[in-house]
Short mmCIF file of C-alpha atoms in Angstrom, two decimals:
data_model
loop_
_atom_site.label_atom_id
_atom_site.label_comp_id
_atom_site.label_asym_id
_atom_site.label_seq_id
_atom_site.Cartn_x
_atom_site.Cartn_y
_atom_site.Cartn_z
CA UNK G 47 9.66 10.09 0.63
CA UNK G 48 11.75 7.15 2.27
CA UNK G 49 10.36 4.47 0.09
CA UNK G 50 12.25 1.15 -0.22
CA UNK G 51 12.09 -1.32 -3.16
CA UNK G 52 11.19 -5.02 -1.70
CA UNK G 53 12.23 -8.22 -3.51
CA UNK G 54 11.54 -11.74 -3.21
CA UNK G 55 14.25 -14.45 -2.69
CA UNK G 56 13.76 -15.51 -6.35
CA UNK G 57 14.45 -11.99 -7.62
CA UNK G 58 17.39 -11.71 -5.42
CA UNK G 59 18.80 -14.91 -7.03
CA UNK G 60 18.11 -13.37 -10.47
CA UNK G 61 19.94 -10.28 -9.63
CA UNK G 62 22.95 -12.43 -8.25
CA UNK G 63 23.12 -14.48 -11.38
CA UNK G 64 22.96 -11.50 -13.58
CA UNK G 65 25.89 -9.97 -11.67
CA UNK G 66 27.90 -13.20 -12.11
CA UNK G 67 27.21 -13.73 -15.63
CA UNK G 68 28.64 -10.18 -16.25
CA UNK G 69 32.02 -11.59 -15.04
CA UNK G 70 31.82 -10.75 -11.48
CA UNK G 71 33.10 -13.66 -9.28
CA UNK G 72 30.59 -15.02 -6.73
CA UNK G 73 33.43 -15.15 -3.90
CA UNK G 74 34.23 -11.49 -4.44
CA UNK G 75 30.34 -10.72 -3.63
CA UNK G 76 30.64 -12.63 -0.58
CA UNK G 77 33.82 -10.73 0.46
CA UNK G 78 31.93 -7.48 -0.20
CA UNK G 79 29.04 -8.35 1.80
CA UNK G 80 31.22 -9.50 4.80
CA UNK G 81 33.28 -6.39 4.65
CA UNK G 82 30.45 -4.01 4.69
CA UNK G 83 28.80 -5.89 7.44
CA UNK G 84 32.16 -5.94 9.49
CA UNK G 85 32.39 -1.94 9.01
CA UNK G 86 28.79 -1.47 9.98
CA UNK G 87 29.11 -3.48 13.09
CA UNK G 88 32.42 -2.11 14.26
CA UNK G 89 31.11 1.36 13.83
CA UNK G 90 27.68 0.94 15.66
CA UNK G 91 28.13 -1.84 18.19
CA UNK G 92 30.06 -0.66 21.25
CA UNK G 93 30.76 -4.03 22.45
CA UNK G 94 33.76 -5.60 20.74
CA UNK G 95 33.13 -9.40 21.41
CA UNK G 96 31.03 -11.68 19.34
CA UNK G 97 30.03 -15.22 18.68
CA UNK G 98 29.18 -15.94 14.95
CA UNK G 99 27.00 -18.98 14.48
CA UNK G 100 27.37 -20.52 10.96
CA UNK G 101 25.67 -23.04 8.85
CA UNK G 102 26.54 -25.00 5.94
CA UNK G 103 25.74 -22.76 3.01
CA UNK G 104 26.90 -19.36 1.72
CA UNK G 105 25.08 -17.60 4.70
CA UNK G 106 27.77 -19.50 6.70
CA UNK G 107 30.46 -18.43 4.54
CA UNK G 108 29.39 -14.66 4.99
CA UNK G 109 29.80 -15.50 8.67
CA UNK G 110 33.34 -17.06 8.28
CA UNK G 111 34.62 -13.92 6.43
CA UNK G 112 32.88 -11.55 8.98
CA UNK G 113 34.78 -13.23 11.70
CA UNK G 114 38.05 -12.59 9.92
CA UNK G 115 37.36 -8.90 9.34
CA UNK G 116 36.09 -8.29 12.91
CA UNK G 117 39.15 -9.74 14.07
CA UNK G 118 41.12 -7.37 12.06
CA UNK G 119 39.26 -4.58 13.71
CA UNK G 120 40.53 -5.87 17.15
CA UNK G 121 37.24 -7.85 18.10
CA UNK G 122 37.32 -10.85 20.28
CA UNK G 123 35.42 -13.52 18.09
CA UNK G 124 34.29 -17.15 18.39
CA UNK G 125 32.91 -18.98 15.30
CA UNK G 126 30.25 -21.66 16.66
CA UNK G 127 30.15 -23.90 13.76
CA UNK G 128 26.71 -25.60 13.57
CA UNK G 129 27.25 -27.34 10.42
CA UNK G 130 30.27 -27.68 8.00
CA UNK G 131 30.45 -25.80 4.95
CA UNK G 132 29.02 -27.37 1.78
CA UNK G 133 29.56 -24.86 -0.93
CA UNK G 134 32.93 -23.98 -2.50
CA UNK G 135 32.86 -20.34 -1.41
CA UNK G 136 31.97 -21.06 2.21
CA UNK G 137 34.52 -23.59 2.43
CA UNK G 138 36.99 -20.94 1.15
CA UNK G 139 35.82 -18.56 3.50
CA UNK G 140 36.31 -21.07 6.53
CA UNK G 141 39.80 -21.64 5.41
CA UNK G 142 40.44 -17.80 5.36
CA UNK G 143 39.17 -17.42 8.91
CA UNK G 144 41.19 -20.44 10.30
CA UNK G 145 44.53 -18.98 8.62
CA UNK G 146 43.91 -15.75 10.59
CA UNK G 147 43.47 -17.78 13.74
CA UNK G 148 39.87 -17.13 14.41
CA UNK G 149 38.73 -19.13 17.51
CA UNK G 150 36.29 -21.59 16.65
CA UNK G 151 34.04 -24.22 18.36
CA UNK G 152 32.01 -27.09 16.94
CA UNK G 153 28.41 -26.76 18.12
CA UNK G 154 27.05 -29.12 20.80
CA UNK G 155 23.87 -29.21 22.78
CA UNK G 156 25.55 -27.93 25.90
CA UNK G 157 26.92 -24.78 24.03
CA UNK G 158 25.71 -22.21 26.55
CA UNK G 159 28.13 -23.73 29.01
CA UNK G 160 30.99 -22.51 26.85
CA UNK G 161 32.44 -19.40 28.64
CA UNK G 162 33.30 -17.69 25.28
CA UNK G 163 29.75 -18.20 24.07
CA UNK G 164 28.04 -17.23 27.35
CA UNK G 165 30.10 -14.14 27.83
CA UNK G 166 29.85 -12.75 24.30
CA UNK G 167 27.73 -9.62 24.05
CA UNK G 168 27.03 -9.92 20.43
CA UNK G 169 25.61 -13.07 18.65
CA UNK G 170 25.45 -13.07 14.78
CA UNK G 171 23.16 -15.45 13.18
CA UNK G 172 24.86 -16.82 9.85
CA UNK G 173 22.84 -20.07 9.89
CA UNK G 174 20.42 -19.77 6.93
CA UNK G 175 20.05 -17.52 4.02
CA UNK G 176 17.18 -16.35 1.95
CA UNK G 177 16.56 -19.95 0.48
CA UNK G 178 15.00 -21.36 3.51
CA UNK G 179 11.23 -22.10 3.19
CA UNK G 180 10.45 -24.45 5.95
CA UNK G 181 11.02 -24.87 9.61
CA UNK G 182 14.51 -25.35 10.64
CA UNK G 183 14.89 -28.82 12.28
CA UNK G 184 17.28 -30.90 14.45
CA UNK G 185 20.51 -29.14 15.42
CA UNK G 186 19.60 -25.81 13.62
CA UNK G 187 16.55 -25.56 15.75
CA UNK G 188 18.24 -26.34 18.99
CA UNK G 189 21.03 -23.64 18.04
CA UNK G 190 18.36 -21.07 17.18
CA UNK G 191 16.72 -21.56 20.45
CA UNK G 192 20.17 -21.04 22.36
CA UNK G 193 20.84 -17.93 20.52
CA UNK G 194 17.16 -16.49 21.43
CA UNK G 195 18.05 -17.50 24.93
CA UNK G 196 21.28 -15.94 25.10
CA UNK G 197 20.36 -12.76 23.65
CA UNK G 198 17.13 -12.45 25.64
CA UNK G 199 19.70 -11.43 28.49
CA UNK G 200 20.64 -7.80 29.34
CA UNK G 201 23.46 -6.50 27.33
CA UNK G 202 23.25 -8.88 24.57
CA UNK G 203 22.60 -8.07 20.95
CA UNK G 204 21.28 -10.59 18.25
CA UNK G 205 22.49 -9.57 14.60
CA UNK G 206 21.24 -11.61 11.58
CA UNK G 207 23.31 -11.81 8.45
CA UNK G 208 20.91 -10.99 5.64
CA UNK G 209 17.74 -12.40 7.23
CA UNK G 210 16.84 -14.03 10.45
CA UNK G 211 17.28 -17.78 10.26
CA UNK G 212 14.00 -19.47 10.02
CA UNK G 213 12.09 -16.35 8.54
CA UNK G 214 10.83 -16.78 4.96
CA UNK G 215 12.41 -13.97 3.13
CA UNK G 216 9.44 -14.09 0.43
CA UNK G 217 6.47 -14.13 2.70
CA UNK G 218 7.55 -13.11 6.10
CA UNK G 219 6.54 -16.38 7.66
CA UNK G 220 7.97 -18.03 10.69
CA UNK G 221 7.04 -21.73 11.11
CA UNK G 222 6.03 -22.65 14.77
CA UNK G 223 8.26 -19.87 16.22
CA UNK G 224 11.53 -21.50 15.23
CA UNK G 225 13.44 -18.26 14.06
CA UNK G 226 16.17 -16.07 15.30
CA UNK G 227 14.63 -13.16 17.19
CA UNK G 228 17.01 -10.48 15.85
CA UNK G 229 17.68 -6.90 17.17
CA UNK G 230 19.32 -5.80 13.84
CA UNK G 231 19.15 -7.45 10.45
CA UNK G 232 21.89 -6.57 8.01
CA UNK G 233 20.09 -7.14 4.80
CA UNK G 234 22.53 -7.70 1.85
CA UNK G 235 22.17 -6.53 -1.78
CA UNK G 236 18.52 -5.42 -1.63
CA UNK G 237 15.52 -5.41 0.75
CA UNK G 238 13.65 -8.52 1.16
CA UNK G 239 9.97 -8.48 1.36
CA UNK G 240 9.48 -10.96 4.29
CA UNK G 241 11.34 -8.56 6.47
CA UNK G 242 8.56 -6.02 6.58
CA UNK G 243 5.43 -8.20 6.60
CA UNK G 244 3.82 -10.64 8.83
CA UNK G 245 6.39 -12.24 11.51
CA UNK G 246 9.10 -10.30 9.74
CA UNK G 247 8.00 -7.29 11.70
CA UNK G 248 8.46 -9.15 15.01
CA UNK G 249 11.68 -11.00 14.18
CA UNK G 250 13.99 -8.72 11.97
CA UNK G 251 14.46 -5.79 14.46
CA UNK G 252 16.01 -2.81 12.89
CA UNK G 253 16.67 -3.42 9.26
CA UNK G 254 19.87 -1.97 7.78
CA UNK G 255 20.14 -2.60 4.16
CA UNK G 256 23.59 -2.82 2.68
CA UNK G 257 23.16 -2.45 -1.20
CA UNK G 258 26.76 -3.97 -2.36
CA UNK G 259 26.07 -3.79 -6.15
CA UNK G 260 23.94 -1.63 -8.46
CA UNK G 261 20.51 -2.81 -8.65
CA UNK G 262 18.93 -3.47 -12.23
CA UNK G 263 16.19 -1.14 -13.62
CA UNK G 264 12.70 -2.06 -12.67
CA UNK G 265 11.92 -2.60 -16.20
CA UNK G 266 14.26 -5.85 -15.99
CA UNK G 267 13.44 -6.96 -12.42
CA UNK G 268 10.47 -5.25 -11.12
CA UNK G 269 10.60 -5.20 -7.36
CA UNK G 270 7.61 -7.30 -5.91
CA UNK G 271 6.55 -4.26 -3.49
CA UNK G 272 7.78 -0.79 -2.53
CA UNK G 273 7.93 -0.20 1.34
CA UNK G 274 5.91 2.97 2.60
CA UNK G 275 6.94 4.80 5.66
CA UNK G 276 5.66 8.37 5.45
CA UNK G 277 2.50 9.86 4.08
CA UNK G 278 2.52 12.36 1.10
CA UNK G 279 2.51 16.18 1.71
CA UNK G 280 -1.17 17.53 0.88
CA UNK G 281 -1.99 20.68 -1.26
CA UNK G 282 -3.29 23.59 0.83
CA UNK G 283 -6.81 24.62 0.41
CA UNK G 284 -7.83 27.65 -1.73
CA UNK G 285 -9.33 30.51 0.43
CA UNK G 286 -12.22 30.82 -1.99
CA UNK G 287 -13.65 27.38 -0.95
CA UNK G 288 -16.93 26.08 0.67
CA UNK G 289 -18.03 22.54 2.07
CA UNK G 290 -19.20 21.48 -1.37
CA UNK G 291 -15.54 21.87 -2.69
CA UNK G 292 -14.27 19.18 -0.54
CA UNK G 293 -16.80 16.44 -1.47
CA UNK G 294 -19.69 14.41 -0.01
CA UNK G 295 -19.21 11.15 1.53
CA UNK G 296 -22.00 8.57 2.16
CA UNK G 297 -21.52 5.87 4.84
CA UNK G 298 -23.80 2.89 4.23
CA UNK G 299 -23.90 0.86 7.49
CA UNK G 300 -24.84 0.74 10.95
CA UNK G 301 -27.60 -1.64 10.48
CA UNK G 302 -29.83 -3.50 13.00
CA UNK G 303 -32.09 -6.65 12.23
CA UNK G 304 -34.57 -8.74 14.07
CA UNK G 305 -31.55 -11.27 14.61
CA UNK G 306 -29.00 -9.01 15.70
CA UNK G 307 -28.53 -5.77 17.50
CA UNK G 308 -25.91 -4.47 14.82
CA UNK G 309 -23.00 -2.25 14.99
CA UNK G 310 -24.13 1.26 14.95
CA UNK G 311 -20.85 2.55 16.08
CA UNK G 312 -19.29 1.29 12.94
CA UNK G 313 -20.96 3.85 10.77
CA UNK G 314 -20.11 6.56 13.32
CA UNK G 315 -16.41 5.62 13.27
CA UNK G 316 -16.35 5.81 9.46
CA UNK G 317 -17.86 9.07 9.54
CA UNK G 318 -15.37 10.17 12.00
CA UNK G 319 -12.52 9.21 9.72
CA UNK G 320 -14.18 11.05 6.74
CA UNK G 321 -14.49 14.26 8.70
CA UNK G 322 -11.05 13.96 10.29
CA UNK G 323 -9.24 14.04 6.76
CA UNK G 324 -11.39 16.96 5.64
CA UNK G 325 -14.51 15.79 3.78
CA UNK G 326 -16.96 18.64 3.10
CA UNK G 327 -20.13 16.83 4.00
CA UNK G 328 -20.87 13.33 5.35
CA UNK G 329 -24.08 11.56 5.14
CA UNK G 330 -24.84 8.28 7.32
CA UNK G 331 -27.28 5.72 6.10
CA UNK G 332 -27.75 3.67 9.02
CA UNK G 333 -30.95 2.06 11.07
CA UNK G 334 -33.09 4.71 12.40
CA UNK G 335 -32.44 3.59 15.93
CA UNK G 336 -28.95 4.81 15.50
CA UNK G 337 -29.64 8.29 14.26
CA UNK G 338 -29.59 9.89 17.67
CA UNK G 339 -26.33 8.28 18.49
CA UNK G 340 -24.93 9.51 15.20
CA UNK G 341 -25.99 13.07 15.70
CA UNK G 342 -24.85 13.07 19.38
CA UNK G 343 -21.30 12.03 18.21
CA UNK G 344 -21.20 14.10 14.76
CA UNK G 345 -23.64 16.75 14.96
CA UNK G 346 -22.24 17.85 11.48
CA UNK G 347 -23.26 14.71 9.93
CA UNK G 348 -26.60 14.14 8.05
CA UNK G 349 -28.48 10.95 8.58
CA UNK G 350 -31.00 8.79 6.72
CA UNK G 351 -32.86 5.83 7.25
CA UNK G 352 -31.00 2.74 5.73
CA UNK G 353 -34.48 1.08 5.41
CA UNK G 354 -36.31 4.06 3.67
CA UNK G 355 -35.43 3.54 -0.13
CA UNK G 356 -37.50 6.84 -1.05
CA UNK G 357 -34.95 8.84 1.37
CA UNK G 358 -31.75 6.83 0.36
CA UNK G 359 -31.80 6.42 -3.36
CA UNK G 360 -31.81 10.08 -4.26
CA UNK G 361 -28.89 10.77 -1.97
CA UNK G 362 -26.38 8.69 -4.18
CA UNK G 363 -26.92 11.23 -6.77
CA UNK G 364 -25.49 13.96 -4.49
CA UNK G 365 -22.65 11.80 -3.33
CA UNK G 366 -18.99 11.77 -4.65
CA UNK G 367 -18.10 8.49 -2.46
CA UNK G 368 -19.82 5.74 -1.02
CA UNK G 369 -18.31 3.70 1.73
CA UNK G 370 -20.42 0.58 2.28
CA UNK G 371 -20.30 -2.25 4.77
CA UNK G 372 -19.10 -1.07 8.19
CA UNK G 373 -21.86 -2.52 10.51
CA UNK G 374 -24.14 -3.31 7.71
CA UNK G 375 -24.90 -6.90 9.01
CA UNK G 376 -24.60 -10.34 7.52
CA UNK G 377 -28.07 -11.64 7.39
CA UNK G 378 -29.46 -12.97 4.12
CA UNK G 379 -32.15 -10.10 4.08
CA UNK G 380 -29.34 -7.55 4.05
CA UNK G 381 -27.91 -8.86 0.76
CA UNK G 382 -30.43 -7.12 -1.38
CA UNK G 383 -29.77 -3.83 0.61
CA UNK G 384 -26.08 -4.32 -0.14
CA UNK G 385 -26.91 -4.91 -3.90
CA UNK G 386 -29.21 -1.68 -4.42
CA UNK G 387 -26.69 0.43 -2.57
CA UNK G 388 -23.85 -0.74 -5.04
CA UNK G 389 -26.02 -0.34 -8.04
CA UNK G 390 -27.24 3.14 -6.96
CA UNK G 391 -23.69 4.12 -6.43
CA UNK G 392 -22.72 2.88 -9.88
CA UNK G 393 -25.73 4.50 -11.51
CA UNK G 394 -24.62 7.92 -9.86
CA UNK G 395 -20.98 7.28 -10.87
CA UNK G 396 -19.68 7.34 -7.37
CA UNK G 397 -16.53 6.22 -6.03
CA UNK G 398 -16.82 3.02 -4.02
CA UNK G 399 -15.22 1.82 -0.75
CA UNK G 400 -16.29 -1.79 0.14
CA UNK G 401 -15.24 -3.00 3.52
CA UNK G 402 -16.45 -5.38 6.35
CA UNK G 403 -19.80 -6.67 5.72
CA UNK G 404 -19.98 -5.45 2.23
CA UNK G 405 -17.19 -7.90 1.49
CA UNK G 406 -19.02 -10.68 3.26
CA UNK G 407 -22.03 -9.99 0.87
CA UNK G 408 -19.62 -9.69 -2.10
CA UNK G 409 -18.27 -13.06 -1.46
CA UNK G 410 -21.80 -14.48 -1.22
CA UNK G 411 -22.73 -13.03 -4.48
CA UNK G 412 -19.55 -14.46 -6.13
CA UNK G 413 -20.53 -18.08 -4.92
CA UNK G 414 -24.09 -17.44 -6.34
CA UNK G 415 -22.36 -16.31 -9.72
CA UNK G 416 -24.37 -13.00 -9.23
CA UNK G 417 -23.76 -10.72 -12.16
CA UNK G 418 -23.11 -7.76 -9.83
CA UNK G 419 -19.79 -9.14 -9.36
CA UNK G 420 -18.87 -8.65 -12.94
CA UNK G 421 -20.44 -5.34 -13.08
CA UNK G 422 -18.12 -4.03 -10.13
CA UNK G 423 -15.11 -5.42 -11.98
CA UNK G 424 -16.20 -3.59 -15.14
CA UNK G 425 -16.94 -0.38 -13.24
CA UNK G 426 -13.58 -0.52 -11.40
CA UNK G 427 -11.94 -0.26 -14.76
CA UNK G 428 -13.03 3.28 -15.16
CA UNK G 429 -14.00 4.46 -11.62
CA UNK G 430 -12.19 4.43 -8.29
CA UNK G 431 -13.20 0.98 -6.25
CA UNK G 432 -11.42 -0.09 -3.21
CA UNK G 433 -11.68 -3.29 -1.22
CA UNK G 434 -10.30 -3.47 2.06
CA UNK G 435 -10.34 -6.99 3.61
CA UNK G 436 -8.48 -8.64 6.57
CA UNK G 437 -7.28 -12.13 6.10
CA UNK G 438 -10.55 -13.67 6.83
CA UNK G 439 -12.38 -11.71 4.51
CA UNK G 440 -10.06 -12.31 1.69
CA UNK G 441 -10.07 -15.89 2.18
CA UNK G 442 -13.82 -15.88 1.71
CA UNK G 443 -13.70 -13.84 -1.18
CA UNK G 444 -11.18 -16.27 -2.95
CA UNK G 445 -12.71 -19.33 -1.60
CA UNK G 446 -9.74 -20.51 0.02
CA UNK G 447 -8.34 -20.95 3.50
CA UNK G 448 -6.79 -18.30 5.95
CA UNK G 449 -3.65 -20.36 5.87
CA UNK G 450 -3.41 -19.95 2.04
CA UNK G 451 -3.61 -16.35 2.34
CA UNK G 452 -1.14 -16.09 4.86
CA UNK G 453 1.32 -18.43 3.10
CA UNK G 454 1.58 -15.97 0.40
CA UNK G 455 -0.06 -12.62 0.94
CA UNK G 456 1.11 -11.04 -2.30
CA UNK G 457 -0.39 -14.02 -4.40
CA UNK G 458 -3.59 -13.54 -2.69
CA UNK G 459 -3.72 -9.87 -3.51
CA UNK G 460 -2.86 -10.56 -7.21
CA UNK G 461 -5.45 -13.33 -7.27
CA UNK G 462 -8.00 -10.80 -5.93
CA UNK G 463 -7.25 -8.16 -8.53
CA UNK G 464 -7.83 -10.58 -11.34
CA UNK G 465 -11.10 -11.62 -10.00
CA UNK G 466 -12.51 -8.49 -8.89
CA UNK G 467 -10.51 -5.62 -10.44
CA UNK G 468 -10.08 -2.46 -8.60
CA UNK G 469 -7.62 -1.33 -5.67
CA UNK G 470 -6.90 -3.70 -2.82
CA UNK G 471 -5.64 -3.41 0.89
CA UNK G 472 -5.01 -6.71 2.71
CA UNK G 473 -4.89 -5.71 6.37
CA UNK G 474 -2.29 -7.27 8.75
CA UNK G 475 1.09 -6.74 10.19
CA UNK G 476 2.69 -4.93 6.96
CA UNK G 477 -0.46 -4.16 5.40
CA UNK G 478 -0.35 -4.83 1.59
CA UNK G 479 -1.82 -2.07 -0.81
CA UNK G 480 -2.29 -2.75 -4.65
CA UNK G 481 -3.05 0.27 -6.79
CA UNK G 482 -2.02 1.41 -10.10
CA UNK G 483 -0.52 -1.94 -10.97
CA UNK G 484 1.90 -1.71 -8.14
CA UNK G 485 2.20 -3.41 -4.90
CA UNK G 486 3.02 -1.66 -1.65
CA UNK G 487 3.95 -2.55 2.09
CA UNK G 488 2.79 0.08 4.68
CA UNK G 489 5.57 0.17 7.40
CA UNK G 490 3.76 2.26 9.87
CA UNK G 491 1.17 1.22 12.46
CA UNK G 492 1.50 -1.05 15.48
CA UNK G 493 -0.32 -3.98 17.30
CA UNK G 494 -2.18 -1.72 19.54
CA UNK G 495 -4.49 -0.96 16.54
CA UNK G 496 -5.68 -4.66 16.56
CA UNK G 497 -8.91 -3.35 18.19
CA UNK G 498 -12.38 -3.18 17.09
CA UNK G 499 -13.35 -0.37 14.93
CA UNK G 500 -10.00 0.49 13.26
CA UNK G 501 -10.82 -0.92 10.04
CA UNK G 502 -14.18 1.40 10.00
CA UNK G 503 -12.03 4.49 10.68
CA UNK G 504 -9.77 3.46 7.71
CA UNK G 505 -12.53 3.12 5.51
CA UNK G 506 -13.92 6.67 6.41
CA UNK G 507 -10.40 8.22 5.85
CA UNK G 508 -10.00 6.67 2.44
CA UNK G 509 -13.69 7.78 1.44
CA UNK G 510 -12.97 11.34 2.92
CA UNK G 511 -9.70 11.69 0.90
CA UNK G 512 -11.51 10.36 -2.36
CA UNK G 513 -14.03 12.92 -1.99
CA UNK G 514 -11.72 15.95 -2.23
CA UNK G 515 -11.41 16.88 -5.83
CA UNK G 516 -8.48 19.38 -5.22
CA UNK G 517 -5.90 16.52 -3.99
CA UNK G 518 -3.80 14.70 -6.51
CA UNK G 519 -4.36 11.13 -7.09
CA UNK G 520 -1.27 10.24 -4.83
CA UNK G 521 -2.46 12.53 -2.08
CA UNK G 522 -6.01 10.72 -1.87
CA UNK G 523 -4.66 7.23 -2.85
CA UNK G 524 -5.28 4.16 -0.85
CA UNK G 525 -1.87 4.03 0.21
CA UNK G 526 -1.92 7.53 1.43
CA UNK G 527 -5.00 6.62 3.64
CA UNK G 528 -3.20 3.57 5.03
CA UNK G 529 -0.26 5.62 5.91
CA UNK G 530 -2.20 8.46 7.46
CA UNK G 531 -4.09 5.65 9.47
CA UNK G 532 -0.79 3.97 10.54
CA UNK G 533 1.07 7.33 11.58
CA UNK G 534 -2.08 8.42 13.53
CA UNK G 535 -2.00 5.09 15.27
CA UNK G 536 1.81 5.32 15.99
CA UNK G 537 1.12 8.59 17.48
CA UNK G 538 -1.51 7.55 19.58
CA UNK G 539 0.61 4.42 20.91
CA UNK G 540 3.41 6.78 22.11
CA UNK G 541 0.60 8.65 24.29
CA UNK G 542 -1.23 5.61 25.68
CA UNK G 543 0.62 2.35 24.75
CA UNK G 544 -0.35 -0.59 22.77
CA UNK G 545 -2.93 -1.83 25.56
CA UNK G 546 -4.67 1.33 26.03
CA UNK G 547 -5.41 2.21 22.48
CA UNK G 548 -9.20 2.83 21.51
CA UNK G 549 -10.51 3.63 18.30
CA UNK G 550 -12.45 6.75 19.31
CA UNK G 551 -8.96 8.26 20.25
CA UNK G 552 -7.76 8.38 16.67
CA UNK G 553 -9.68 11.30 15.66
CA UNK G 554 -7.34 14.03 17.28
CA UNK G 555 -4.23 12.01 15.75
CA UNK G 556 -5.65 12.00 12.43
CA UNK G 557 -6.34 15.70 12.32
CA UNK G 558 -2.84 16.38 13.64
CA UNK G 559 -1.48 14.33 10.81
CA UNK G 560 -3.45 15.97 8.28
CA UNK G 561 -2.17 19.26 9.64
CA UNK G 562 1.38 18.50 9.46
CA UNK G 563 1.00 17.02 5.85
CA UNK G 564 -0.82 20.31 4.68
CA UNK G 565 1.95 22.39 6.39
CA UNK G 566 4.97 20.88 4.71
#
């Protein structure tokens, strides 16, 4: 598995301070960082002329030393000084570069007219480091716009030192689009969380981590998250098996009310996901008007009338996993149906996946101080319960704004765990998964998956994996479901592109992913 530890800027500062307290000089670390970057750039970039844009802090100092080392490799280098160095290490680095006769230009607003700047094939961003947590302003903002304009031209490459200037390293946030849009980010010391979530996925480009020094053990500074890139291999099935060997999933959704036609397709998509990963049996509890549609799409599924309690209630005792909420509806009269279904599931000791409209009703119950919320939290301490919201659903669950969620997604997940217990998936660019007291970031998937029904399929995948008793806890985990879903989306994007992706195309790709995982 190619999983990477991810840290916040505060954790990186602590790692650095511990290194310095052990007697290691700060300027020595700057030299090590710049030398390793120079080696990587010289080896991997074919063009040998560069502009290095420097700011006032130690990130700028990295840039000055990088200029010095690239010149030693025979590169033609121009340093564009956007701001004078202000730290002792950055001042020292500048003096070294000047003594080596590195070419320098003081930044000005007509920078793009400078021939050395316009003709450079490589532009290296050393303006801001990981301490920035606001929008760059003034000359910095103008310089960032100039770099982005230059590197949008053919045969130009933008390389960021440690993190693209303007990107918040702990949250992945960019304010008003003011950030370097890097082709490559040379991430120093350890991988930063913000490079792999939210705007970081659009601004960081290819991330290359240069470790520099030994990282502390996780018991001393535990990483904020673990980056996930590849699903886990899956155990082969025993020949002496039958459909009951691989579990029974009950999908509760696909409703229709007098005020809305509903979303019958949501329950079909969830059933599709469950079957695609190998669930032995899948039942769909939906409105009777959708039964024919379910059976036409999935003739191997069983159907039951969502509004017939005599038929529905006994089904829970035969079920391993209940996935509830996909197309369930948000009308007030549906809330009692949600409550009863969850209570039936808990009485039968079923695993629970709560998604979509199920999360809506859970948030309403929390506002009403309904005892079911606490019951679910207690239940989740001993049985698998997963919540799978997007940003808007998470905001409603926590009673805060979408902006507050996006300002710090890790904090939002931590807050949700404290309030509701269980396992959590916060969907988005770099979906965040919390399970087994660990945060994960999914680094597969693509923007083409931002289409209706993708979440329904994912809920079905998770339920289908959880139903299979022979799989290990890792092989049927929430993060495994997210990875399979994302890898299937990436495989589909290669075939149809981001604009042509449709949710019902996902089934065959999921099946292929499962076949590959079980064949490893």
